[in-house]
C-alpha cells in the first residue's frame, strides 16, 4: 500500500551552492506538502548512524564526511504515493543518469554530492523521519 509521506535532505553541496530555494520550489510544484522542516548540521557520528545501512560500502567514509561537512535542510513531505513520486522528482542517484528536469539533473554535481536524499521505501521514510523529527515537530 502506498504511504503518503517521505523524508528528504537537501545536502551540503546544494545548500552551499545556494539551491535551497529552487529545490523547495520544485518540491512544492511537484505537489508535495512540507509537514516538517529544519536547517541543521549532522555530526560525523550522526551521519554514520543515518547511513549505517551503507557501512560496508567502499564510499561510506566519504559519504559520512560529506554529509557532515556543512548544513543541510531536513524535511518530511506529504503526497499520495510520496516515496515513489519523490524519487521520480529527484531522478537517479547518479546525476549523469538522471532524467532531464529532475532535481539531481539540475543541481547535483556527482554521485556522492548529489544535492538531495529521498527515502527508498515506506519503512525507511518512517525511520528516517523519526531520526530527525519529534512528533511535536510534524504538522500535517
Ligand atoms: P542517497 O540517496 O542519500 O543514499 C545513499 C547515498 O550514498 C547516495 O544518495 C549517494 O550520495 C551516496 N553514494 C551512492 N553510491 C555512491 C558511490 N558510488 N560513490 C559515492 N557516493 C555514493
Short mmCIF file of N, CA and C and ligand atoms in Angstrom, two decimals:
data_model
loop_
_atom_site.label_atom_id
_atom_site.label_comp_id
_atom_site.label_asym_id
_atom_site.label_seq_id
_atom_site.Cartn_x
_atom_site.Cartn_y
_atom_site.Cartn_z
N UNK A 1 0.85 -1.20 0.00
CA UNK A 1 0.00 0.00 0.00
C UNK A 1 0.88 1.25 0.00
N UNK A 2 0.54 2.21 -0.82
CA UNK A 2 1.33 3.44 -0.89
C UNK A 2 1.11 4.25 0.39
N UNK A 3 2.17 4.84 0.88
CA UNK A 3 2.02 5.72 2.04
C UNK A 3 1.98 7.15 1.53
N UNK A 4 1.75 8.08 2.41
CA UNK A 4 1.65 9.46 1.94
C UNK A 4 2.80 10.34 2.44
N UNK A 5 3.87 9.74 2.98
CA UNK A 5 4.98 10.56 3.46
C UNK A 5 6.33 10.01 3.01
N UNK A 6 7.25 10.95 2.76
CA UNK A 6 8.63 10.56 2.53
C UNK A 6 9.53 11.55 3.26
N UNK A 7 10.81 11.21 3.34
CA UNK A 7 11.78 12.06 4.03
C UNK A 7 12.84 12.51 3.04
N UNK A 8 13.27 13.77 3.15
CA UNK A 8 14.32 14.28 2.27
C UNK A 8 15.33 15.11 3.03
N UNK A 9 16.54 15.18 2.49
CA UNK A 9 17.53 16.16 2.95
C UNK A 9 18.04 16.89 1.72
N UNK A 10 18.14 18.22 1.81
CA UNK A 10 18.92 18.98 0.83
C UNK A 10 20.35 18.95 1.37
N UNK A 11 21.25 18.37 0.59
CA UNK A 11 22.58 18.01 1.08
C UNK A 11 23.53 19.23 1.09
N UNK A 12 24.69 19.08 1.79
CA UNK A 12 25.61 20.23 1.94
C UNK A 12 26.04 20.88 0.63
N UNK A 13 26.19 20.11 -0.45
CA UNK A 13 26.62 20.72 -1.72
C UNK A 13 25.56 21.70 -2.23
N UNK A 14 24.30 21.28 -2.22
CA UNK A 14 23.22 22.12 -2.75
C UNK A 14 22.97 23.33 -1.85
N UNK A 15 23.13 23.14 -0.53
CA UNK A 15 22.99 24.28 0.39
C UNK A 15 24.09 25.30 0.11
N UNK A 16 25.34 24.80 0.03
CA UNK A 16 26.49 25.71 -0.19
C UNK A 16 26.38 26.43 -1.53
N UNK A 17 25.78 25.77 -2.51
CA UNK A 17 25.67 26.38 -3.85
C UNK A 17 24.44 27.28 -3.99
N UNK A 18 23.68 27.45 -2.90
CA UNK A 18 22.56 28.40 -2.92
C UNK A 18 21.30 27.86 -3.58
N UNK A 19 21.11 26.53 -3.57
CA UNK A 19 19.96 25.94 -4.26
C UNK A 19 18.76 25.63 -3.37
N UNK A 20 18.80 25.99 -2.09
CA UNK A 20 17.69 25.63 -1.19
C UNK A 20 16.35 26.13 -1.75
N UNK A 21 16.30 27.39 -2.12
CA UNK A 21 15.04 27.98 -2.57
C UNK A 21 14.50 27.30 -3.82
N UNK A 22 15.37 27.09 -4.80
CA UNK A 22 14.91 26.46 -6.05
C UNK A 22 14.47 25.01 -5.83
N UNK A 23 15.17 24.30 -4.96
CA UNK A 23 14.79 22.90 -4.70
C UNK A 23 13.45 22.84 -3.97
N UNK A 24 13.26 23.70 -2.98
CA UNK A 24 11.96 23.71 -2.28
C UNK A 24 10.84 24.10 -3.24
N UNK A 25 11.13 25.01 -4.16
CA UNK A 25 10.13 25.42 -5.16
C UNK A 25 9.75 24.22 -6.04
N UNK A 26 10.74 23.45 -6.47
CA UNK A 26 10.47 22.26 -7.28
C UNK A 26 9.65 21.23 -6.50
N UNK A 27 9.99 21.07 -5.22
CA UNK A 27 9.28 20.09 -4.38
C UNK A 27 7.80 20.48 -4.25
N UNK A 28 7.56 21.75 -3.99
CA UNK A 28 6.17 22.22 -3.83
C UNK A 28 5.44 22.16 -5.16
N UNK A 29 6.11 22.55 -6.24
CA UNK A 29 5.49 22.49 -7.57
C UNK A 29 5.18 21.04 -7.96
N UNK A 30 5.94 20.09 -7.38
CA UNK A 30 5.71 18.67 -7.64
C UNK A 30 4.52 18.11 -6.87
N UNK A 31 3.87 18.95 -6.08
CA UNK A 31 2.66 18.53 -5.39
C UNK A 31 2.88 18.04 -3.97
N UNK A 32 4.08 18.25 -3.44
CA UNK A 32 4.38 17.80 -2.08
C UNK A 32 4.08 18.92 -1.08
N UNK A 33 3.53 18.52 0.06
CA UNK A 33 3.31 19.45 1.16
C UNK A 33 4.41 19.22 2.20
N UNK A 34 5.05 20.30 2.65
CA UNK A 34 6.09 20.18 3.68
C UNK A 34 5.39 20.11 5.03
N UNK A 35 5.53 18.98 5.74
CA UNK A 35 4.86 18.85 7.04
C UNK A 35 5.85 18.97 8.21
N UNK A 36 7.16 18.95 7.89
CA UNK A 36 8.20 19.19 8.90
C UNK A 36 9.44 19.66 8.16
N UNK A 37 10.19 20.59 8.79
CA UNK A 37 11.41 21.05 8.12
C UNK A 37 12.37 21.67 9.13
N UNK A 38 13.68 21.40 8.99
CA UNK A 38 14.67 22.08 9.82
C UNK A 38 15.99 22.25 9.08
N UNK A 39 16.66 23.36 9.43
CA UNK A 39 18.01 23.66 8.93
C UNK A 39 18.96 23.21 10.03
N UNK A 40 19.82 22.26 9.73
CA UNK A 40 20.63 21.65 10.77
C UNK A 40 21.94 21.15 10.20
N UNK A 41 22.78 20.59 11.05
CA UNK A 41 24.06 20.04 10.58
C UNK A 41 24.29 18.71 11.29
N UNK A 42 24.65 17.70 10.53
CA UNK A 42 24.91 16.38 11.11
C UNK A 42 26.35 16.32 11.61
N UNK A 43 26.56 15.73 12.77
CA UNK A 43 27.93 15.40 13.19
C UNK A 43 28.37 14.19 12.36
N UNK A 44 29.68 13.92 12.28
CA UNK A 44 30.11 12.71 11.57
C UNK A 44 29.47 11.46 12.15
N UNK A 45 29.29 11.43 13.47
CA UNK A 45 28.67 10.26 14.12
C UNK A 45 27.21 10.10 13.70
N UNK A 46 26.49 11.21 13.69
CA UNK A 46 25.07 11.15 13.29
C UNK A 46 24.92 10.78 11.82
N UNK A 47 25.81 11.30 10.97
CA UNK A 47 25.78 10.94 9.55
C UNK A 47 26.03 9.44 9.40
N UNK A 48 26.97 8.92 10.18
CA UNK A 48 27.26 7.49 10.14
C UNK A 48 26.08 6.65 10.57
N UNK A 49 25.37 7.15 11.58
CA UNK A 49 24.18 6.44 12.08
C UNK A 49 23.07 6.46 11.01
N UNK A 50 22.87 7.63 10.42
CA UNK A 50 21.81 7.77 9.42
C UNK A 50 22.04 6.82 8.25
N UNK A 51 23.32 6.73 7.82
CA UNK A 51 23.64 5.92 6.64
C UNK A 51 24.23 4.55 7.02
N UNK A 52 23.93 4.06 8.22
CA UNK A 52 24.50 2.80 8.71
C UNK A 52 24.27 1.63 7.76
N UNK A 53 23.17 1.68 7.02
CA UNK A 53 22.86 0.62 6.07
C UNK A 53 23.95 0.50 4.99
N UNK A 54 24.72 1.56 4.79
CA UNK A 54 25.79 1.55 3.78
C UNK A 54 27.17 1.33 4.39
N UNK A 55 27.23 0.93 5.67
CA UNK A 55 28.51 0.86 6.39
C UNK A 55 29.56 -0.02 5.70
N UNK A 56 29.12 -1.02 4.98
CA UNK A 56 30.09 -1.92 4.34
C UNK A 56 30.50 -1.44 2.95
N UNK A 57 29.88 -0.39 2.46
CA UNK A 57 30.18 0.09 1.11
C UNK A 57 31.51 0.86 1.10
N UNK A 58 32.23 0.80 -0.01
CA UNK A 58 33.53 1.50 -0.07
C UNK A 58 33.41 3.02 0.06
N UNK A 59 32.24 3.57 -0.27
CA UNK A 59 32.07 5.02 -0.22
C UNK A 59 31.55 5.53 1.11
N UNK A 60 31.39 4.64 2.10
CA UNK A 60 30.75 5.02 3.37
C UNK A 60 31.50 6.17 4.09
N UNK A 61 32.82 6.07 4.18
CA UNK A 61 33.61 7.10 4.87
C UNK A 61 33.45 8.45 4.21
N UNK A 62 33.55 8.44 2.90
CA UNK A 62 33.40 9.66 2.09
C UNK A 62 32.00 10.25 2.26
N UNK A 63 31.00 9.36 2.28
CA UNK A 63 29.61 9.78 2.41
C UNK A 63 29.38 10.47 3.76
N UNK A 64 29.89 9.87 4.84
CA UNK A 64 29.71 10.45 6.18
C UNK A 64 30.45 11.77 6.32
N UNK A 65 31.65 11.83 5.73
CA UNK A 65 32.44 13.06 5.79
C UNK A 65 31.70 14.19 5.04
N UNK A 66 31.21 13.86 3.86
CA UNK A 66 30.49 14.86 3.06
C UNK A 66 29.21 15.31 3.75
N UNK A 67 28.43 14.36 4.27
CA UNK A 67 27.12 14.72 4.84
C UNK A 67 27.25 15.50 6.15
N UNK A 68 28.45 15.49 6.75
CA UNK A 68 28.67 16.28 7.97
C UNK A 68 29.53 17.51 7.69
N UNK A 69 29.75 17.82 6.42
CA UNK A 69 30.66 18.91 6.05
C UNK A 69 30.02 20.30 6.11
N UNK A 70 28.70 20.35 6.20
CA UNK A 70 28.03 21.65 6.22
C UNK A 70 26.56 21.45 6.52
N UNK A 71 25.82 22.58 6.63
CA UNK A 71 24.41 22.46 6.97
C UNK A 71 23.58 21.77 5.89
N UNK A 72 22.47 21.20 6.33
CA UNK A 72 21.51 20.54 5.45
C UNK A 72 20.11 21.07 5.79
N UNK A 73 19.16 20.81 4.89
CA UNK A 73 17.75 21.02 5.21
C UNK A 73 17.10 19.64 5.25
N UNK A 74 16.52 19.28 6.37
CA UNK A 74 15.81 18.01 6.51
C UNK A 74 14.32 18.31 6.47
N UNK A 75 13.55 17.46 5.79
CA UNK A 75 12.10 17.72 5.70
C UNK A 75 11.32 16.43 5.53
N UNK A 76 10.10 16.46 6.01
CA UNK A 76 9.13 15.38 5.75
C UNK A 76 8.10 15.93 4.79
N UNK A 77 7.82 15.16 3.74
CA UNK A 77 6.94 15.59 2.66
C UNK A 77 5.73 14.69 2.56
N UNK A 78 4.60 15.29 2.27
CA UNK A 78 3.35 14.53 2.19
C UNK A 78 2.74 14.65 0.78
N UNK A 79 2.32 13.52 0.27
CA UNK A 79 1.67 13.47 -1.06
C UNK A 79 1.21 12.02 -1.25
N UNK A 80 0.18 11.78 -2.02
CA UNK A 80 -0.15 10.40 -2.36
C UNK A 80 1.06 9.76 -3.03
N UNK A 81 1.36 8.51 -2.66
CA UNK A 81 2.47 7.78 -3.29
C UNK A 81 3.80 8.54 -3.15
N UNK A 82 4.02 9.12 -1.97
CA UNK A 82 5.13 10.06 -1.76
C UNK A 82 6.51 9.48 -2.08
N UNK A 83 6.81 8.27 -1.60
CA UNK A 83 8.17 7.73 -1.78
C UNK A 83 8.51 7.60 -3.26
N UNK A 84 7.65 6.95 -4.01
CA UNK A 84 7.94 6.71 -5.43
C UNK A 84 7.89 8.02 -6.22
N UNK A 85 6.91 8.86 -5.95
CA UNK A 85 6.80 10.12 -6.71
C UNK A 85 7.98 11.04 -6.42
N UNK A 86 8.48 11.02 -5.18
CA UNK A 86 9.62 11.89 -4.88
C UNK A 86 10.88 11.38 -5.56
N UNK A 87 11.04 10.07 -5.63
CA UNK A 87 12.21 9.53 -6.32
C UNK A 87 12.17 9.87 -7.81
N UNK A 88 10.98 9.93 -8.37
CA UNK A 88 10.85 10.36 -9.77
C UNK A 88 11.23 11.84 -9.90
N UNK A 89 10.79 12.65 -8.96
CA UNK A 89 11.07 14.10 -9.00
C UNK A 89 12.57 14.38 -8.88
N UNK A 90 13.29 13.60 -8.05
CA UNK A 90 14.72 13.90 -7.85
C UNK A 90 15.60 13.24 -8.90
N UNK A 91 15.19 12.14 -9.49
CA UNK A 91 15.99 11.49 -10.52
C UNK A 91 16.99 10.49 -9.95
N UNK A 92 17.74 9.88 -10.84
CA UNK A 92 18.68 8.81 -10.46
C UNK A 92 19.75 9.31 -9.49
N UNK A 93 20.25 8.37 -8.65
CA UNK A 93 21.29 8.70 -7.67
C UNK A 93 22.48 9.39 -8.34
N UNK A 94 22.89 8.87 -9.48
CA UNK A 94 23.98 9.47 -10.24
C UNK A 94 23.40 10.53 -11.18
N UNK A 95 23.72 11.81 -10.96
CA UNK A 95 23.11 12.85 -11.79
C UNK A 95 23.39 12.69 -13.28
N UNK A 96 24.46 12.00 -13.61
CA UNK A 96 24.77 11.77 -15.03
C UNK A 96 23.70 10.89 -15.68
N UNK A 97 23.00 10.11 -14.84
CA UNK A 97 21.93 9.24 -15.36
C UNK A 97 20.54 9.77 -15.05
N UNK A 98 20.46 10.92 -14.42
CA UNK A 98 19.15 11.48 -14.03
C UNK A 98 18.44 12.09 -15.24
N UNK A 99 17.12 11.94 -15.26
CA UNK A 99 16.33 12.46 -16.38
C UNK A 99 16.34 13.99 -16.38
N UNK A 100 16.19 14.54 -17.57
CA UNK A 100 16.09 16.00 -17.72
C UNK A 100 14.99 16.56 -16.83
N UNK A 101 15.26 17.68 -16.22
CA UNK A 101 14.23 18.35 -15.42
C UNK A 101 14.17 17.88 -13.98
N UNK A 102 14.86 16.78 -13.65
CA UNK A 102 14.83 16.31 -12.26
C UNK A 102 15.76 17.18 -11.40
N UNK A 103 15.52 17.12 -10.10
CA UNK A 103 16.31 17.96 -9.17
C UNK A 103 17.79 17.60 -9.25
N UNK A 104 18.11 16.31 -9.30
CA UNK A 104 19.54 15.95 -9.36
C UNK A 104 20.16 16.35 -10.70
N UNK A 105 19.40 16.24 -11.76
CA UNK A 105 19.94 16.67 -13.06
C UNK A 105 20.29 18.15 -13.02
N UNK A 106 19.43 18.92 -12.37
CA UNK A 106 19.62 20.37 -12.37
C UNK A 106 20.67 20.85 -11.36
N UNK A 107 20.74 20.16 -10.19
CA UNK A 107 21.53 20.74 -9.11
C UNK A 107 22.66 19.87 -8.57
N UNK A 108 22.73 18.58 -8.94
CA UNK A 108 23.75 17.71 -8.34
C UNK A 108 25.05 17.76 -9.13
N UNK A 109 26.14 17.47 -8.41
CA UNK A 109 27.48 17.54 -9.01
C UNK A 109 28.00 16.17 -9.40
N UNK A 110 27.69 15.17 -8.57
CA UNK A 110 28.27 13.84 -8.76
C UNK A 110 27.44 12.84 -7.98
N UNK A 111 27.77 11.55 -8.10
CA UNK A 111 27.00 10.53 -7.37
C UNK A 111 27.13 10.72 -5.86
N UNK A 112 28.24 11.24 -5.40
CA UNK A 112 28.44 11.47 -3.96
C UNK A 112 27.76 12.77 -3.54
N UNK A 113 28.04 13.84 -4.27
CA UNK A 113 27.46 15.15 -3.96
C UNK A 113 26.23 15.33 -4.85
N UNK A 114 25.15 14.64 -4.46
CA UNK A 114 24.01 14.55 -5.37
C UNK A 114 22.78 15.36 -4.93
N UNK A 115 23.04 16.44 -4.23
CA UNK A 115 22.06 17.51 -3.95
C UNK A 115 20.94 17.16 -2.97
N UNK A 116 20.33 15.99 -3.13
CA UNK A 116 19.20 15.64 -2.27
C UNK A 116 19.20 14.14 -1.94
N UNK A 117 18.61 13.85 -0.80
CA UNK A 117 18.32 12.46 -0.42
C UNK A 117 16.82 12.25 -0.51
N UNK A 118 16.39 11.06 -0.89
CA UNK A 118 14.98 10.70 -0.82
C UNK A 118 14.88 9.27 -0.31
N UNK A 119 13.95 9.02 0.61
CA UNK A 119 13.79 7.67 1.17
C UNK A 119 13.49 6.67 0.06
N UNK A 120 13.98 5.42 0.24
CA UNK A 120 13.78 4.41 -0.80
C UNK A 120 12.64 3.45 -0.52
N UNK A 121 11.96 3.60 0.63
CA UNK A 121 10.82 2.73 0.94
C UNK A 121 9.97 3.41 2.01
N UNK A 122 8.74 2.95 2.15
CA UNK A 122 7.86 3.48 3.19
C UNK A 122 8.46 3.26 4.57
N UNK A 123 9.04 2.07 4.76
CA UNK A 123 9.64 1.73 6.05
C UNK A 123 10.79 2.69 6.38
N UNK A 124 11.68 2.92 5.41
CA UNK A 124 12.80 3.83 5.66
C UNK A 124 12.35 5.28 5.80
N UNK A 125 11.29 5.64 5.11
CA UNK A 125 10.76 7.01 5.26
C UNK A 125 10.36 7.25 6.71
N UNK A 126 9.73 6.27 7.32
CA UNK A 126 9.30 6.40 8.72
C UNK A 126 10.52 6.43 9.66
N UNK A 127 11.49 5.56 9.40
CA UNK A 127 12.70 5.50 10.25
C UNK A 127 13.49 6.81 10.14
N UNK A 128 13.68 7.27 8.91
CA UNK A 128 14.48 8.48 8.67
C UNK A 128 13.78 9.73 9.21
N UNK A 129 12.46 9.78 9.10
CA UNK A 129 11.70 10.91 9.64
C UNK A 129 11.86 10.97 11.16
N UNK A 130 11.77 9.81 11.80
CA UNK A 130 11.88 9.75 13.27
C UNK A 130 13.31 10.06 13.72
N UNK A 131 14.28 9.81 12.86
CA UNK A 131 15.69 10.12 13.18
C UNK A 131 15.86 11.63 13.35
N UNK A 132 15.14 12.42 12.55
CA UNK A 132 15.34 13.87 12.52
C UNK A 132 14.27 14.67 13.26
N UNK A 133 13.08 14.10 13.43
CA UNK A 133 11.97 14.90 13.95
C UNK A 133 11.23 14.20 15.08
N UNK A 134 10.89 15.00 16.10
CA UNK A 134 9.97 14.53 17.14
C UNK A 134 8.55 14.71 16.61
N UNK A 135 7.63 13.98 17.16
CA UNK A 135 6.23 14.07 16.75
C UNK A 135 5.70 15.50 16.85
N UNK A 136 6.18 16.25 17.84
CA UNK A 136 5.71 17.63 18.04
C UNK A 136 6.23 18.60 16.98
N UNK A 137 7.16 18.13 16.14
CA UNK A 137 7.72 19.00 15.08
C UNK A 137 7.08 18.73 13.72
N UNK A 138 6.08 17.85 13.69
CA UNK A 138 5.43 17.47 12.44
C UNK A 138 4.01 18.04 12.43
N UNK A 139 3.68 18.75 11.34
CA UNK A 139 2.38 19.43 11.25
C UNK A 139 1.69 19.07 9.94
N UNK A 140 0.65 18.28 10.01
CA UNK A 140 0.02 17.89 8.75
C UNK A 140 -1.33 18.58 8.59
P1 LIG B 1 21.34 8.91 -1.03
O1 LIG B 1 20.06 8.84 -1.78
O2 LIG B 1 21.44 9.93 0.05
O3 LIG B 1 21.64 7.46 -0.40
C1 LIG B 1 22.94 6.96 -0.21
C2 LIG B 1 23.99 7.86 -0.76
O4 LIG B 1 25.27 7.27 -0.97
C3 LIG B 1 23.59 8.30 -2.15
O5 LIG B 1 22.50 9.18 -2.09
C4 LIG B 1 24.87 8.88 -2.69
O6 LIG B 1 25.06 10.22 -2.31
C5 LIG B 1 25.91 8.02 -1.99
N1 LIG B 1 26.51 7.10 -2.96
C6 LIG B 1 25.92 6.08 -3.59
N2 LIG B 1 26.79 5.47 -4.41
C7 LIG B 1 27.97 6.14 -4.30
C8 LIG B 1 29.25 5.98 -4.89
N3 LIG B 1 29.50 5.03 -5.77
N4 LIG B 1 30.22 6.85 -4.53
C9 LIG B 1 29.97 7.84 -3.62
N5 LIG B 1 28.76 8.01 -3.01
C10 LIG B 1 27.77 7.17 -3.36
#
